[in-house]
Amino acid sequence: MHIRCVFLNFVPRITNIMEKHAITIRDIARALNISVSTVSRALRDSASISAERRRLIQQYAHEHGYHPNALAAALRTSHALPKSNLIGVVLPEFEHYYFASILTAIEETCRENGYFVVAAQTGDSYERERRVVEAFHRQHVAGIIISQAKDTTEYAHIEAAIADGIPMVFVDRICTGVRTSRVVVDDYAASYAATEHLIACGCRRIAFLGSTMNLEISKNRFIGYRDAMHRHGLQVDERLVCQCDNRGETESTVPQLMNLDEHPDAFFAINDDTALGVLYTCRGMGYRVPEDVCICGFTDSILARSSDPQLTTIAQRGRDVGRMGAQVMMDTISGAIPEGHYVSRVVKTQLVVRGTTRN
């Protein structure tokens, strides 16, 4: 039996194993208090770094047992060295329908191209993400496909892996501060369409339940909501814009909003889990959906089709995101996307109108 996908939930174990290996470019940069890119250029003997600085960096690397990623170099230059057939996948969680769909499609596409997937979940923790990426880095995987954790605001672990020649592809949650290939959905257009649909239903006080603005998806979805409101001459009430991105948080957030003198007549939620929390909280307070309150989510999960009434939502097409992200990785490894070139792919979404909004 062939195992195609391994889930690494116990990160300390793989981290401890990796600690036996040589230092990375990131370790050198931290020790010398210089940037990862400076170390990378110096180790490549780039003339953009002074001869003295190159000598010092190279000497430190030699003395501390640094070994470059020979695998990645071989992939770039077609030298006949043994290849890794492992693709590391780093996702916020596996249980969520959307990320599970992404992972399934990544595994299928990688398998079709002769690669195995090793996957780990971060639980939306920066520290866990850092440790996972560094473990994959030290393993010299053929590439890493990643969706950023909510807490991540510092990217040295990403830059170090890239500088050491490991291809990196972001999916859904991207890092705009690092040059990598990426696959995203059209968050702005989707959010605009969802808000415009709620306005067409006759709603005027539309609450936006989003996530941390560290994430580009959160920013883009909020801007889409805001622009649609302004386009139709409606003011955004700041009291109705909340960071609330899971079902549990709706139990405290929604009653506060519905107890306002001018309470919301609609909710646009950043994901289906939150939207369903709104649905059941509002109904528990005695409001009718969609007669009194309209609700729109974002994902189109199985639960969206199982709720009563069924949830109006944005179909996010996780399988398409995963398949496209894996294909970009395959093209990068094969050289179809040349070294130093990066691509951006956008997966189109679709508004799916069901029973939580008025037709």
Tab-separated table of C-alpha atoms in Angstrom:
chain	number	residue	atom	x	y	z
A	1	MET	CA	0.000	0.000	0.000
A	2	HIS	CA	1.314	3.452	-0.906
A	3	ILE	CA	0.739	6.314	1.511
A	4	ARG	CA	0.190	9.469	-0.508
A	5	CYS	CA	-0.478	12.022	2.205
A	6	VAL	CA	1.037	12.249	5.680
A	7	PHE	CA	-0.369	14.668	8.275
A	8	LEU	CA	2.211	16.180	10.591
A	9	ASN	CA	0.284	17.226	13.687
A	10	PHE	CA	3.181	16.708	16.101
A	11	VAL	CA	5.555	19.401	14.910
A	12	PRO	CA	8.034	19.248	17.848
A	13	ARG	CA	8.990	15.711	16.826
A	14	ILE	CA	10.014	16.629	13.287
A	15	THR	CA	11.631	19.832	14.518
A	16	ASN	CA	13.837	17.943	16.967
A	17	ILE	CA	14.918	15.564	14.232
A	18	MET	CA	15.799	18.457	11.953
A	19	GLU	CA	17.884	20.171	14.634
A	20	LYS	CA	20.592	17.590	13.976
A	21	HIS	CA	21.136	19.026	10.497
A	22	ALA	CA	23.270	21.962	9.357
A	23	ILE	CA	22.305	25.587	9.786
A	24	THR	CA	20.257	27.481	7.199
A	25	ILE	CA	20.666	30.839	5.497
A	26	ARG	CA	18.203	32.277	8.004
A	27	ASP	CA	20.409	31.122	10.899
A	28	ILE	CA	23.431	32.833	9.319
A	29	ALA	CA	21.501	36.067	8.727
A	30	ARG	CA	20.290	36.132	12.317
A	31	ALA	CA	23.770	35.444	13.722
A	32	LEU	CA	25.405	38.196	11.637
A	33	ASN	CA	22.480	40.624	11.965
A	34	ILE	CA	22.057	40.999	8.212
A	35	SER	CA	19.258	40.215	5.776
A	36	VAL	CA	18.543	36.783	4.346
A	37	SER	CA	18.910	38.136	0.821
A	38	THR	CA	22.402	39.521	1.630
A	39	VAL	CA	23.513	36.100	2.872
A	40	SER	CA	22.033	34.404	-0.176
A	41	ARG	CA	23.857	36.728	-2.592
A	42	ALA	CA	27.126	36.402	-0.691
A	43	LEU	CA	26.987	32.617	-0.775
A	44	ARG	CA	26.410	32.799	-4.534
A	45	ASP	CA	29.500	35.026	-4.733
A	46	SER	CA	27.471	37.913	-6.134
A	47	ALA	CA	29.458	41.035	-7.051
A	48	SER	CA	26.635	43.130	-5.535
A	49	ILE	CA	28.161	42.292	-2.119
A	50	SER	CA	31.601	43.648	-1.264
A	51	ALA	CA	34.487	41.179	-1.380
A	52	GLU	CA	35.223	41.592	2.330
A	53	ARG	CA	31.608	41.026	3.348
A	54	ARG	CA	31.371	37.985	1.053
A	55	ARG	CA	34.504	36.570	2.659
A	56	LEU	CA	33.175	37.036	6.196
A	57	ILE	CA	29.771	35.497	5.397
A	58	GLN	CA	31.270	32.571	3.514
A	59	GLN	CA	33.776	31.954	6.319
A	60	TYR	CA	31.015	31.932	8.939
A	61	ALA	CA	28.922	29.552	6.811
A	62	HIS	CA	31.875	27.196	6.369
A	63	GLU	CA	32.800	27.218	10.051
A	64	HIS	CA	29.235	26.436	11.120
A	65	GLY	CA	28.585	23.634	8.672
A	66	TYR	CA	26.250	25.323	6.218
A	67	HIS	CA	25.361	23.190	3.199
A	68	PRO	CA	23.349	24.672	0.294
A	69	ASN	CA	20.211	22.995	-0.946
A	70	ALA	CA	21.828	20.814	-3.580
A	71	LEU	CA	18.461	19.382	-4.542
A	72	ALA	CA	16.987	22.763	-5.455
A	73	ALA	CA	20.125	23.707	-7.358
A	74	ALA	CA	19.948	20.445	-9.262
A	75	LEU	CA	16.356	21.079	-10.199
A	76	ARG	CA	17.310	24.502	-11.550
A	77	THR	CA	20.386	23.396	-13.458
A	78	SER	CA	19.304	19.872	-14.474
A	79	HIS	CA	22.302	18.219	-12.753
A	80	ALA	CA	21.769	14.518	-12.261
A	81	LEU	CA	21.326	14.456	-8.479
A	82	PRO	CA	18.736	12.427	-6.561
A	83	LYS	CA	15.428	14.277	-6.428
A	84	SER	CA	13.121	14.704	-3.475
A	85	ASN	CA	9.593	13.680	-4.373
A	86	LEU	CA	8.036	15.364	-1.328
A	87	ILE	CA	5.898	18.504	-1.458
A	88	GLY	CA	5.311	20.186	1.895
A	89	VAL	CA	1.825	21.642	2.417
A	90	VAL	CA	1.143	24.105	5.245
A	91	LEU	CA	-2.498	25.000	5.954
A	92	PRO	CA	-4.284	26.728	8.856
A	93	GLU	CA	-6.412	23.635	9.510
A	94	PHE	CA	-7.573	20.396	7.942
A	95	GLU	CA	-11.061	20.188	9.436
A	96	HIS	CA	-12.425	23.270	7.660
A	97	TYR	CA	-14.262	22.264	4.481
A	98	TYR	CA	-12.445	24.812	2.324
A	99	PHE	CA	-8.919	23.861	3.385
A	100	ALA	CA	-9.770	20.163	3.219
A	101	SER	CA	-10.870	20.716	-0.394
A	102	ILE	CA	-7.604	22.532	-1.171
A	103	LEU	CA	-5.516	19.749	0.379
A	104	THR	CA	-7.385	17.009	-1.481
A	105	ALA	CA	-6.818	18.702	-4.837
A	106	ILE	CA	-3.145	19.376	-4.065
A	107	GLU	CA	-2.570	15.723	-3.194
A	108	GLU	CA	-4.337	14.485	-6.321
A	109	THR	CA	-2.405	16.804	-8.631
A	110	CYS	CA	0.960	16.080	-7.002
A	111	ARG	CA	0.306	12.327	-7.136
A	112	GLU	CA	-0.514	12.519	-10.836
A	113	ASN	CA	2.918	14.137	-11.318
A	114	GLY	CA	4.833	11.579	-9.251
A	115	TYR	CA	5.087	13.537	-5.982
A	116	PHE	CA	3.986	12.706	-2.446
A	117	VAL	CA	2.435	15.259	-0.089
A	118	VAL	CA	3.493	15.833	3.515
A	119	ALA	CA	0.990	18.166	5.186
A	120	ALA	CA	0.899	20.058	8.485
A	121	GLN	CA	-1.640	22.391	10.065
A	122	THR	CA	-0.687	25.564	11.903
A	123	GLY	CA	-3.844	26.200	13.905
A	124	ASP	CA	-3.419	29.789	12.676
A	125	SER	CA	-0.304	30.156	14.840
A	126	TYR	CA	2.758	32.014	13.502
A	127	GLU	CA	5.111	30.056	15.760
A	128	ARG	CA	3.764	26.729	14.569
A	129	GLU	CA	3.931	27.897	10.941
A	130	ARG	CA	7.548	28.967	11.398
A	131	ARG	CA	8.548	25.633	12.896
A	132	VAL	CA	6.787	23.637	10.188
A	133	VAL	CA	8.329	25.653	7.339
A	134	GLU	CA	11.788	25.388	8.903
A	135	ALA	CA	11.347	21.621	9.294
A	136	PHE	CA	10.361	21.266	5.632
A	137	HIS	CA	13.266	23.567	4.728
A	138	ARG	CA	15.770	21.361	6.539
A	139	GLN	CA	14.270	18.283	4.897
A	140	HIS	CA	14.977	19.911	1.507
A	141	VAL	CA	11.485	19.161	0.209
A	142	ALA	CA	11.011	19.769	-3.499
A	143	GLY	CA	8.652	22.679	-2.755
A	144	ILE	CA	6.261	24.172	-0.200
A	145	ILE	CA	2.615	25.138	-0.781
A	146	ILE	CA	1.368	27.350	2.036
A	147	SER	CA	-1.647	29.322	3.243
A	148	GLN	CA	-0.635	31.955	5.792
A	149	ALA	CA	-1.623	31.706	9.467
A	150	LYS	CA	-3.672	34.553	10.945
A	151	ASP	CA	-0.918	35.464	13.402
A	152	THR	CA	1.856	35.704	10.799
A	153	THR	CA	3.279	39.205	10.346
A	154	GLU	CA	6.991	38.304	10.005
A	155	TYR	CA	8.301	36.269	7.080
A	156	ALA	CA	11.965	35.454	7.657
A	157	HIS	CA	11.185	31.717	7.675
A	158	ILE	CA	9.601	32.052	4.228
A	159	GLU	CA	12.421	34.212	2.861
A	160	ALA	CA	15.065	31.804	4.161
A	161	ALA	CA	13.506	28.816	2.389
A	162	ILE	CA	13.184	30.780	-0.861
A	163	ALA	CA	16.766	32.070	-0.592
A	164	ASP	CA	17.918	28.464	-0.156
A	165	GLY	CA	16.278	27.498	-3.441
A	166	ILE	CA	13.028	25.900	-2.255
A	167	PRO	CA	10.083	26.862	-4.500
A	168	MET	CA	7.186	28.431	-2.576
A	169	VAL	CA	3.574	28.844	-3.717
A	170	PHE	CA	0.974	30.648	-1.604
A	171	VAL	CA	-2.686	29.642	-1.872
A	172	ASP	CA	-5.691	31.678	-0.670
A	173	ARG	CA	-3.966	33.518	2.196
A	174	ILE	CA	-0.938	35.165	0.666
A	175	CYS	CA	2.047	37.186	1.850
A	176	THR	CA	2.312	40.357	-0.236
A	177	GLY	CA	5.703	41.293	1.202
A	178	VAL	CA	7.556	38.315	-0.306
A	179	ARG	CA	7.941	37.615	-4.024
A	180	THR	CA	6.393	34.214	-4.658
A	181	SER	CA	3.864	32.631	-6.975
A	182	ARG	CA	0.323	32.681	-5.632
A	183	VAL	CA	-3.194	31.401	-6.272
A	184	VAL	CA	-6.124	33.345	-4.834
A	185	VAL	CA	-9.852	33.764	-5.315
A	186	ASP	CA	-11.391	37.037	-6.470
A	187	ASP	CA	-12.158	38.144	-2.897
A	188	TYR	CA	-12.947	41.763	-3.746
A	189	ALA	CA	-15.351	40.951	-6.586
A	190	ALA	CA	-17.021	38.202	-4.558
A	191	SER	CA	-17.543	40.462	-1.552
A	192	TYR	CA	-18.858	43.246	-3.758
A	193	ALA	CA	-21.339	40.854	-5.408
A	194	ALA	CA	-22.516	39.459	-2.055
A	195	THR	CA	-23.102	42.936	-0.604
A	196	GLU	CA	-24.858	44.112	-3.753
A	197	HIS	CA	-27.156	41.082	-3.556
A	198	LEU	CA	-28.090	41.955	0.031
A	199	ILE	CA	-28.802	45.522	-1.049
A	200	ALA	CA	-31.007	44.198	-3.878
A	201	CYS	CA	-32.929	42.253	-1.209
A	202	GLY	CA	-33.883	45.621	0.321
A	203	CYS	CA	-31.291	45.567	3.122
A	204	ARG	CA	-29.726	48.866	4.159
A	205	ARG	CA	-27.948	48.209	7.470
A	206	ILE	CA	-25.577	45.430	6.499
A	207	ALA	CA	-23.143	44.161	9.112
A	208	PHE	CA	-19.720	42.873	8.035
A	209	LEU	CA	-18.205	40.079	10.113
A	210	GLY	CA	-14.557	39.705	9.110
A	211	SER	CA	-11.200	38.448	10.288
A	212	THR	CA	-7.885	40.051	11.218
A	213	MET	CA	-6.657	42.666	8.782
A	214	ASN	CA	-3.251	40.933	8.784
A	215	LEU	CA	-4.747	38.796	6.033
A	216	GLU	CA	-5.122	40.124	2.496
A	217	ILE	CA	-8.361	38.173	2.086
A	218	SER	CA	-9.865	40.075	5.027
A	219	LYS	CA	-8.801	43.433	3.609
A	220	ASN	CA	-10.099	42.638	0.121
A	221	ARG	CA	-13.443	41.338	1.356
A	222	PHE	CA	-13.966	44.371	3.564
A	223	ILE	CA	-13.079	46.768	0.735
A	224	GLY	CA	-15.498	44.953	-1.591
A	225	TYR	CA	-18.252	45.308	1.020
A	226	ARG	CA	-17.449	48.973	1.639
A	227	ASP	CA	-17.302	49.873	-2.037
A	228	ALA	CA	-20.626	48.184	-2.795
A	229	MET	CA	-22.266	50.090	0.070
A	230	HIS	CA	-20.858	53.411	-1.163
A	231	ARG	CA	-21.778	52.621	-4.776
A	232	HIS	CA	-25.415	52.373	-3.721
A	233	GLY	CA	-25.340	55.495	-1.551
A	234	LEU	CA	-25.234	53.655	1.788
A	235	GLN	CA	-23.026	54.635	4.712
A	236	VAL	CA	-20.926	52.034	6.515
A	237	ASP	CA	-21.784	52.125	10.219
A	238	GLU	CA	-18.496	51.327	11.968
A	239	ARG	CA	-20.431	49.660	14.790
A	240	LEU	CA	-21.533	47.023	12.307
A	241	VAL	CA	-17.985	46.126	11.204
A	242	CYS	CA	-16.631	43.477	13.556
A	243	GLN	CA	-13.811	40.977	13.801
A	244	CYS	CA	-15.838	37.826	14.199
A	245	ASP	CA	-14.795	34.865	12.074
A	246	ASN	CA	-16.108	31.719	13.751
A	247	ARG	CA	-19.366	30.358	14.990
A	248	GLY	CA	-18.465	30.641	18.671
A	249	GLU	CA	-17.777	34.384	18.472
A	250	THR	CA	-21.198	35.053	16.946
A	251	GLU	CA	-22.863	34.052	20.219
A	252	SER	CA	-21.587	37.254	21.842
A	253	THR	CA	-21.194	39.544	18.810
A	254	VAL	CA	-24.588	39.095	17.149
A	255	PRO	CA	-26.741	39.824	20.256
A	256	GLN	CA	-24.779	43.051	20.811
A	257	LEU	CA	-25.481	44.150	17.241
A	258	MET	CA	-29.135	43.123	17.281
A	259	ASN	CA	-29.677	45.044	20.545
A	260	LEU	CA	-28.645	48.336	18.929
A	261	ASP	CA	-31.463	50.874	18.433
A	262	GLU	CA	-30.776	50.605	14.692
A	263	HIS	CA	-29.814	46.976	14.411
A	264	PRO	CA	-28.623	45.227	11.223
A	265	ASP	CA	-31.108	43.928	8.702
A	266	ALA	CA	-28.426	41.772	7.047
A	267	PHE	CA	-25.093	40.099	7.752
A	268	PHE	CA	-22.260	39.366	5.368
A	269	ALA	CA	-19.865	36.916	7.027
A	270	ILE	CA	-16.314	36.063	5.981
A	271	ASN	CA	-17.038	32.324	6.021
A	272	ASP	CA	-19.947	29.890	6.245
A	273	ASP	CA	-19.131	28.852	9.809
A	274	THR	CA	-19.665	32.426	10.989
A	275	ALA	CA	-22.746	32.899	8.805
A	276	LEU	CA	-24.381	29.788	10.261
A	277	GLY	CA	-23.612	31.076	13.740
A	278	VAL	CA	-25.463	34.263	12.803
A	279	LEU	CA	-28.393	32.231	11.472
A	280	TYR	CA	-28.940	30.200	14.622
A	281	THR	CA	-28.237	33.105	16.990
A	282	CYS	CA	-30.757	35.358	15.234
A	283	ARG	CA	-33.383	32.648	15.177
A	284	GLY	CA	-32.737	31.978	18.857
A	285	MET	CA	-33.445	35.667	19.525
A	286	GLY	CA	-36.784	35.400	17.733
A	287	TYR	CA	-35.835	36.943	14.374
A	288	ARG	CA	-37.072	35.359	11.165
A	289	VAL	CA	-34.583	34.570	8.395
A	290	PRO	CA	-34.830	35.944	5.740
A	291	GLU	CA	-37.960	37.974	6.542
A	292	ASP	CA	-36.350	40.053	9.323
A	293	VAL	CA	-32.657	39.423	8.691
A	294	CYS	CA	-30.811	38.304	5.542
A	295	ILE	CA	-27.511	36.395	5.776
A	296	CYS	CA	-24.757	35.628	3.273
A	297	GLY	CA	-21.674	33.512	3.908
A	298	PHE	CA	-18.471	32.704	2.036
A	299	THR	CA	-17.260	29.167	1.140
A	300	ASP	CA	-20.257	27.074	0.021
A	301	SER	CA	-19.520	24.242	2.408
A	302	ILE	CA	-21.614	21.119	2.864
A	303	LEU	CA	-23.226	22.733	5.927
A	304	ALA	CA	-24.449	25.627	3.772
A	305	ARG	CA	-26.672	23.138	1.957
A	306	SER	CA	-27.724	21.371	5.147
A	307	SER	CA	-28.933	24.335	7.217
A	308	ASP	CA	-32.565	25.406	7.557
A	309	PRO	CA	-33.025	27.568	5.605
A	310	GLN	CA	-30.152	26.779	3.283
A	311	LEU	CA	-27.411	29.407	3.302
A	312	THR	CA	-26.842	31.973	0.578
A	313	THR	CA	-23.079	32.079	0.106
A	314	ILE	CA	-20.100	32.563	-2.196
A	315	ALA	CA	-18.827	29.369	-3.829
A	316	GLN	CA	-15.085	29.616	-3.151
A	317	ARG	CA	-13.982	26.599	-5.246
A	318	GLY	CA	-11.335	25.180	-2.914
A	319	ARG	CA	-10.562	22.256	-5.208
A	320	ASP	CA	-9.763	24.643	-8.057
A	321	VAL	CA	-7.471	26.652	-5.769
A	322	GLY	CA	-5.637	23.509	-4.650
A	323	ARG	CA	-5.338	22.064	-8.133
A	324	MET	CA	-4.043	25.317	-9.576
A	325	GLY	CA	-1.608	25.853	-6.694
A	326	ALA	CA	-0.174	22.367	-7.149
A	327	GLN	CA	0.117	22.849	-10.903
A	328	VAL	CA	2.018	26.112	-10.408
A	329	MET	CA	4.368	24.196	-8.111
A	330	MET	CA	4.853	21.431	-10.703
A	331	ASP	CA	5.567	24.027	-13.393
A	332	THR	CA	8.086	25.749	-11.112
A	333	ILE	CA	9.933	22.518	-10.323
A	334	SER	CA	9.995	21.425	-13.959
A	335	GLY	CA	11.264	24.798	-15.175
A	336	ALA	CA	8.133	25.603	-17.174
A	337	ILE	CA	8.057	28.702	-14.958
A	338	PRO	CA	11.672	29.962	-15.176
A	339	GLU	CA	13.751	30.593	-12.070
A	340	GLY	CA	13.144	34.097	-10.725
A	341	HIS	CA	9.720	34.343	-12.387
A	342	TYR	CA	6.506	34.300	-10.385
A	343	VAL	CA	2.904	33.891	-11.461
A	344	SER	CA	-0.414	34.961	-9.984
A	345	ARG	CA	-3.570	32.973	-10.672
A	346	VAL	CA	-7.110	34.024	-9.748
A	347	VAL	CA	-9.942	31.532	-9.271
A	348	LYS	CA	-13.373	32.970	-10.001
A	349	THR	CA	-16.090	32.637	-7.371
A	350	GLN	CA	-19.877	32.476	-7.741
A	351	LEU	CA	-22.745	33.840	-5.669
A	352	VAL	CA	-25.114	30.990	-4.756
A	353	VAL	CA	-28.530	32.315	-3.711
A	354	ARG	CA	-30.490	30.139	-1.294
A	355	GLY	CA	-32.974	30.556	1.528
A	356	THR	CA	-31.240	33.018	3.888
A	357	THR	CA	-31.781	35.952	1.513
A	358	ARG	CA	-34.888	37.272	-0.169
A	359	ASN	CA	-35.215	36.764	-3.936
